[in-house]
Amino acid sequence: GTPASTFTDKAMTDMQVVGRSGHYIDLAPSTTAPATRCIDYCTFDFHSLSVHKDVSEVAKTAIRVYGVGSAGPRGFYGTIKPHFDFENNVSAFLGAENTALFSYSFATISTVIPTVASRGDEILVDEAVGIPIHQGVTLSRANAKYYRHNDMLQLEELMVSINAREKASGKVGVTRKFVATEGVFRNLGDLCYLQQIVRLCKKYHFRIILDDCMGFGVVGPTGRGTPEHFGVSIKDISLYVGSLGGALGAIGGFCCGDRALIDHQRLAATGYVYSASLPPYVSCAASAALELIDKDPFIPQKAQKVAIAFRKEIRKHKLPKSIEMIECIDDVSPLVHFRPIHAHLQTNANLCCDTLLDQVVQDLFDRQFAVRRCIYNFEERSHVIPSLRVALKSSISEADTVAFAKVLVSVLKARMPEM
């Protein structure tokens, strides 16, 4: 898609990650240019497991055994034992019946939705979801209605309306009905009201499609995601989608659910059927990372403690009146967004706000902190308000995170107007 804002800070736009060491990343315009080492607050590698010694050793061993490629799609010579191992490991970890492993996180939810919903079906979607769900809903050609972000009253009104129309048409039990939402919202950093959504879905006979890419491995007492945080059984979620590119520090995605639903995806989900399967060494590395989280619940618990401490420090020092921190239930989300308030946006074009946030990003980069401004595209349905996104890390101590919060507040006060 085309970026909604064409302004970018050249110094940061040209940067790429050329090296990693724990929670540090090396940024440079190219692999041959001198790099700047920064503390990583921009990638979704929430536990820095992509460079964990044990995970790296597993990946090296897998390369020696299987090579670096899988030679084809899953259904055509591309399925190798590490793929089955990872799927079984995720199923056991979450308590799900079955799991399908996809090669690309974006293509997971966007091709899973069309396998269960089609023309004539109904999907209710939280307006704050990101592009992957939007794409999946569009491809399904189902009747999509968007409810205001986390507005349970409007969600229930839409459910009542759909059921009434279904009854009037004499098609009760014929139309498939879904609610699609994210567990931890990538574009806002807050959580969905999962308990209320489950209650409404049971009452009005809807199924839940949950994209928990940002919550899996991070949220919940043992890292089992948004359902665990809210005490919701995984069996109440028809399709649970997660990412290997977040807490596991790898690439790819997966979908969990009833055995019949997942088996159907192996035949119908285009992201599974037509994509070359995930390299075996990546599957092995992801399984090793999942094992670390499973054996040591302190890893996700540390991430949540860091998130709580960070937000507490931000509130303590107070932000300029022109910008706000988006609040989150229980403060456990690893993503924290800072965005200009509505009044400031009314008097300043988005481009101006983007410029200010890019200057904040550059100031932090000059202090060896890597943070990114969110860049949306025109396909985003809503919540394309300019924002600064901080991705917190369990591998960074609470003390260092609090110290960073102080630096961030000071930079925001220097750059953002008080109004």
XYZ file of C-alpha atoms in Angstrom:
419
model
C 0.000 0.000 0.000
C 0.945 3.644 -0.251
C 1.964 5.321 3.002
C -0.680 7.693 4.351
C 2.056 10.196 5.067
C 4.862 10.812 2.616
C 7.112 12.494 5.165
C 9.873 10.405 6.643
C 13.021 11.305 8.491
C 15.752 10.340 6.037
C 18.297 9.555 8.736
C 16.034 6.862 10.191
C 14.258 5.750 7.015
C 17.505 4.625 5.452
C 18.454 2.566 8.490
C 18.332 -1.222 8.558
C 19.226 -3.758 11.211
C 22.657 -5.123 10.331
C 23.434 -6.875 13.597
C 21.970 -7.987 16.923
C 23.319 -8.792 20.352
C 20.785 -9.458 23.097
C 18.497 -6.435 23.323
C 20.902 -4.308 21.270
C 20.583 -3.809 17.519
C 23.100 -2.335 15.089
C 21.547 0.150 12.648
C 23.170 1.374 9.440
C 22.129 2.657 5.979
C 23.699 -0.475 4.439
C 25.631 -3.562 5.473
C 28.910 -1.880 4.465
C 28.323 1.432 6.268
C 29.345 2.124 9.873
C 26.643 0.978 12.286
C 25.199 2.600 15.394
C 24.404 0.284 18.297
C 21.075 1.069 19.958
C 18.877 -0.440 22.627
C 16.048 -2.159 20.785
C 12.629 -0.668 21.452
C 11.396 -1.044 17.873
C 11.319 -4.738 16.868
C 8.721 -7.289 17.978
C 11.414 -9.652 19.304
C 9.965 -9.153 22.784
C 12.278 -11.607 24.589
C 15.330 -11.222 22.310
C 15.132 -14.969 21.648
C 16.255 -14.527 18.033
C 19.817 -14.286 19.354
C 19.498 -16.573 22.378
C 22.464 -18.957 22.495
C 20.401 -22.137 22.860
C 18.042 -21.158 20.041
C 20.960 -20.313 17.741
C 22.610 -23.678 18.430
C 19.412 -25.530 17.599
C 19.147 -23.600 14.320
C 22.766 -24.415 13.412
C 22.238 -28.102 14.101
C 19.066 -28.115 11.991
C 20.927 -26.526 9.063
C 23.502 -29.306 9.189
C 20.733 -31.917 9.165
C 18.096 -30.428 6.840
C 19.863 -27.659 4.931
C 18.438 -24.169 4.629
C 15.354 -24.704 2.449
C 12.316 -26.965 2.323
C 12.094 -27.356 -1.482
C 8.366 -26.755 -1.871
C 4.906 -26.049 -0.401
C 3.636 -28.142 2.486
C 1.470 -30.326 0.248
C 4.148 -30.895 -2.376
C 7.394 -32.288 -0.934
C 7.742 -29.320 1.442
C 6.664 -30.933 4.717
C 9.551 -31.973 6.958
C 9.584 -33.332 10.507
C 10.378 -29.948 12.189
C 7.095 -28.594 10.791
C 5.109 -31.367 12.485
C 7.156 -30.922 15.665
C 6.380 -27.227 15.900
C 2.678 -27.742 15.211
C 2.486 -30.400 17.911
C 4.442 -28.234 20.340
C 2.106 -25.257 19.869
C -0.976 -27.464 20.207
C 0.362 -28.890 23.477
C 1.394 -25.448 24.739
C -2.004 -23.869 24.108
C -4.158 -26.921 24.709
C -5.535 -26.795 21.160
C -6.680 -29.773 19.098
C -4.648 -28.975 16.005
C -2.273 -26.379 14.562
C -1.234 -25.395 11.043
C 2.123 -23.701 10.485
C 2.302 -20.924 7.873
C 5.375 -19.404 6.261
C 4.408 -15.766 6.704
C 2.616 -14.144 9.620
C 0.714 -11.627 7.464
C -0.601 -14.359 5.176
C -1.887 -16.454 8.061
C -4.937 -14.506 9.226
C -5.512 -12.968 5.782
C -5.910 -16.399 4.152
C -7.440 -18.204 7.130
C -10.561 -15.995 7.210
C -11.590 -16.819 3.598
C -11.442 -20.554 4.406
C -14.294 -20.266 6.916
C -16.314 -17.277 5.667
C -17.631 -16.527 2.195
C -20.303 -14.557 0.354
C -23.487 -14.350 2.420
C -21.766 -14.945 5.767
C -21.472 -12.262 8.460
C -18.274 -10.913 10.068
C -18.186 -8.249 12.772
C -14.778 -6.595 12.983
C -13.207 -4.256 15.519
C -12.370 -1.089 13.587
C -8.881 -0.919 15.110
C -7.586 -4.183 13.623
C -4.618 -4.049 11.273
C -4.257 -4.735 7.574
C -3.987 -8.572 7.763
C -7.538 -8.940 9.107
C -8.841 -6.295 6.700
C -7.352 -8.243 3.809
C -8.817 -11.513 5.036
C -12.284 -10.010 5.398
C -12.092 -8.475 1.917
C -10.943 -11.735 0.330
C -13.746 -13.664 2.020
C -16.414 -11.437 0.380
C -18.562 -11.929 3.483
C -20.844 -9.177 4.768
C -18.516 -7.170 7.008
C -19.606 -4.638 9.583
C -17.150 -2.714 11.738
C -17.885 -1.826 15.348
C -16.208 0.981 17.272
C -13.019 -0.079 18.991
C -13.825 -2.228 22.048
C -17.421 -0.951 22.044
C -19.293 -3.958 23.392
C -22.667 -2.193 23.287
C -22.404 -1.574 19.562
C -21.112 -5.105 19.014
C -24.179 -6.523 20.751
C -26.487 -4.226 18.764
C -24.996 -5.523 15.522
C -25.371 -9.126 16.685
C -29.031 -8.559 17.572
C -29.640 -6.907 14.187
C -28.022 -9.754 12.255
C -29.936 -12.412 14.185
C -33.223 -10.573 13.652
C -32.587 -10.317 9.917
C -31.574 -13.972 9.832
C -34.809 -14.991 11.571
C -36.937 -12.832 9.273
C -35.373 -14.422 6.188
C -35.929 -17.934 7.509
C -32.209 -18.746 7.398
C -31.588 -19.386 11.078
C -28.583 -21.675 11.411
C -27.633 -21.327 7.747
C -25.499 -18.174 7.833
C -22.050 -18.467 9.385
C -21.350 -15.616 11.810
C -17.996 -14.452 13.166
C -16.334 -11.783 15.275
C -12.782 -10.937 14.156
C -10.500 -9.014 16.482
C -6.938 -8.779 17.731
C -5.874 -9.823 21.216
C -3.210 -7.131 21.559
C -3.864 -4.425 18.977
C -0.768 -3.731 16.917
C -1.899 -0.201 16.011
C -2.900 0.845 19.541
C -1.099 -1.371 22.029
C -4.209 -2.145 24.097
C -6.155 -5.379 24.608
C -9.552 -6.500 23.374
C -12.358 -7.153 25.874
C -12.146 -10.878 25.295
C -14.328 -12.013 28.195
C -17.222 -9.839 27.032
C -16.734 -10.901 23.408
C -16.861 -14.579 24.372
C -20.007 -14.010 26.419
C -21.734 -12.209 23.546
C -20.658 -14.808 21.009
C -22.112 -17.611 23.110
C -25.340 -15.677 23.632
C -25.872 -14.797 19.958
C -24.178 -17.820 18.348
C -21.148 -16.193 16.751
C -17.667 -17.686 16.405
C -14.447 -15.879 17.339
C -11.433 -15.386 15.080
C -8.642 -14.028 17.273
C -5.391 -12.609 15.907
C -3.058 -12.754 18.910
C 0.250 -12.235 17.111
C 1.348 -9.550 19.589
C 0.029 -11.365 22.674
C 1.218 -14.934 22.143
C 4.257 -15.726 24.278
C 4.050 -12.390 26.104
C 0.616 -11.917 27.686
C -0.849 -14.230 30.318
C 0.749 -15.690 33.481
C 2.642 -18.299 31.432
C 2.704 -16.522 28.063
C -0.249 -18.362 26.550
C -1.672 -15.155 25.178
C -4.725 -12.975 25.590
C -7.114 -15.888 26.336
C -4.975 -16.926 29.303
C -4.778 -13.348 30.566
C -8.570 -13.134 30.698
C -9.129 -16.705 31.876
C -10.778 -17.721 28.596
C -10.476 -21.310 27.372
C -8.770 -21.765 24.021
C -11.753 -23.958 23.107
C -13.959 -20.835 23.166
C -11.868 -19.418 20.310
C -12.805 -20.972 16.968
C -9.585 -19.867 15.273
C -6.571 -18.640 17.244
C -3.810 -17.075 15.142
C -0.300 -16.352 16.411
C 3.027 -15.258 15.026
C 6.515 -16.705 15.178
C 7.855 -13.211 14.491
C 7.024 -11.840 17.939
C 7.859 -13.592 21.188
C 9.580 -16.511 19.432
C 11.990 -14.286 17.508
C 11.557 -16.147 14.201
C 9.337 -15.741 11.124
C 6.037 -17.296 10.130
C 2.595 -17.737 11.631
C 0.280 -20.448 12.901
C -3.417 -21.094 13.396
C -4.966 -23.287 16.099
C -8.474 -24.690 16.347
C -10.622 -27.779 16.031
C -9.002 -30.568 14.069
C -11.569 -30.394 11.257
C -11.135 -26.617 10.847
C -7.354 -26.850 10.709
C -7.389 -29.804 8.313
C -9.655 -27.737 6.057
C -7.077 -24.938 6.055
C -4.390 -27.324 4.851
C -6.497 -27.740 1.711
C -8.007 -24.269 1.317
C -5.802 -21.560 2.882
C -3.806 -20.104 0.000
C -1.054 -18.915 2.334
C -0.534 -22.546 3.345
C -1.176 -24.329 0.056
C 0.775 -22.150 -2.375
C 3.664 -20.866 -0.238
C 6.994 -22.592 0.108
C 7.036 -24.084 3.578
C 9.007 -22.524 6.398
C 12.735 -23.419 6.360
C 13.210 -26.374 8.731
C 15.854 -24.581 10.787
C 13.395 -21.748 11.478
C 10.805 -24.267 12.670
C 13.417 -25.873 14.939
C 14.487 -22.498 16.319
C 10.866 -21.524 16.989
C 10.272 -24.799 18.832
C 13.388 -24.166 20.936
C 12.197 -20.637 21.763
C 8.738 -21.944 22.686
C 10.339 -24.521 24.969
C 12.257 -21.774 26.784
C 9.035 -19.859 27.437
C 7.189 -23.024 28.469
C 9.887 -24.027 30.955
C 10.390 -20.539 32.376
C 7.149 -18.546 32.900
C 9.299 -15.763 34.338
C 10.131 -14.753 30.753
C 6.603 -13.516 29.880
C 6.049 -12.381 33.469
C 9.159 -10.213 33.213
C 7.832 -8.665 30.014
C 4.601 -7.749 31.779
C 6.419 -6.326 34.810
C 8.551 -4.192 32.504
C 5.412 -2.952 30.704
C 3.721 -2.059 33.996
C 6.819 -0.249 35.285
C 7.230 1.682 32.024
C 3.651 2.961 31.962
C 3.787 3.844 35.652
C 6.911 5.942 35.071
C 5.355 7.723 32.097
C 2.315 8.688 34.181
C 4.560 9.820 37.023
C 6.424 12.368 34.921
C 3.429 13.455 32.816
C 3.497 14.030 29.087
C 3.045 17.317 27.214
C -0.650 18.129 26.828
C -0.464 17.674 23.051
C 0.317 13.943 23.225
C -1.108 10.977 25.106
C -0.145 7.430 25.974
C -2.804 4.932 24.894
C -3.952 3.085 27.993
C -4.121 -0.693 28.255
C -6.062 -3.103 30.473
C -3.798 -4.109 33.386
C -0.846 -2.366 31.641
C 0.518 -5.716 30.398
C 0.784 -5.081 26.657
C 4.387 -5.039 25.361
C 3.414 -2.349 22.846
C 2.988 1.244 24.000
C 1.721 3.920 21.624
C 2.049 7.675 22.028
C -0.125 9.795 19.757
C -1.144 13.450 19.441
C -4.472 14.240 21.092
C -7.512 15.034 18.954
C -7.386 18.782 19.626
C -3.781 18.932 18.451
C -4.629 17.013 15.280
C -7.460 19.425 14.505
C -5.075 22.366 14.450
C -2.120 20.567 12.855
C -2.072 18.447 9.715
C -1.010 14.818 10.042
C 2.124 15.699 8.117
C 3.137 18.191 10.797
C 2.539 15.630 13.541
C 4.544 13.045 11.610
C 7.382 15.552 11.376
C 7.368 16.150 15.119
C 7.312 12.409 15.872
C 10.125 11.761 13.414
C 12.178 14.381 15.228
C 11.483 12.536 18.485
C 12.622 9.293 16.849
C 15.815 10.988 15.649
C 16.518 12.506 19.070
C 16.168 9.075 20.675
C 18.377 7.527 17.997
C 21.044 10.118 18.790
C 20.859 8.809 22.375
C 21.212 5.199 21.166
C 17.543 4.222 21.606
C 15.797 2.656 18.617
C 12.097 3.557 18.434
C 9.832 3.792 15.402
C 6.970 5.976 14.259
C 4.039 3.985 12.926
C 3.596 4.332 9.189
C 0.122 3.379 8.019
C -1.224 2.998 4.512
C -4.451 3.959 2.832
C -5.928 0.494 3.294
C -6.081 1.003 7.048
C -9.753 1.530 7.860
C -9.253 3.740 10.903
C -6.859 4.726 13.684
C -4.277 6.024 11.242
C -3.480 8.813 13.675
C 0.283 9.407 13.745
C 1.855 7.612 16.679
C 5.153 6.657 18.240
C 5.403 2.952 19.074
C 7.606 1.511 21.810
C 8.107 -2.265 21.811
C 9.232 -3.248 25.304
C 11.610 -6.130 26.015
C 11.726 -8.670 28.836
C 15.509 -8.831 28.357
C 15.868 -5.183 29.460
C 15.769 -4.656 33.214
C 12.988 -2.697 34.890
C 15.538 -0.117 36.050
C 16.829 0.457 32.518
C 13.292 0.579 31.153
C 12.307 3.183 33.730
C 15.414 5.190 32.840
C 14.398 5.060 29.174
C 10.896 6.255 30.101
C 12.428 9.352 31.696
C 14.501 10.052 28.582
C 11.440 9.575 26.360
C 9.361 11.998 28.406
C 12.133 14.606 28.315
C 12.434 14.308 24.516
C 8.663 14.521 24.062
C 8.547 17.631 26.242
C 11.303 19.192 24.160
C 9.631 18.431 20.822
C 5.873 18.368 21.411
C 4.005 21.598 22.188
C 2.167 22.059 25.484
C -0.813 23.671 23.693
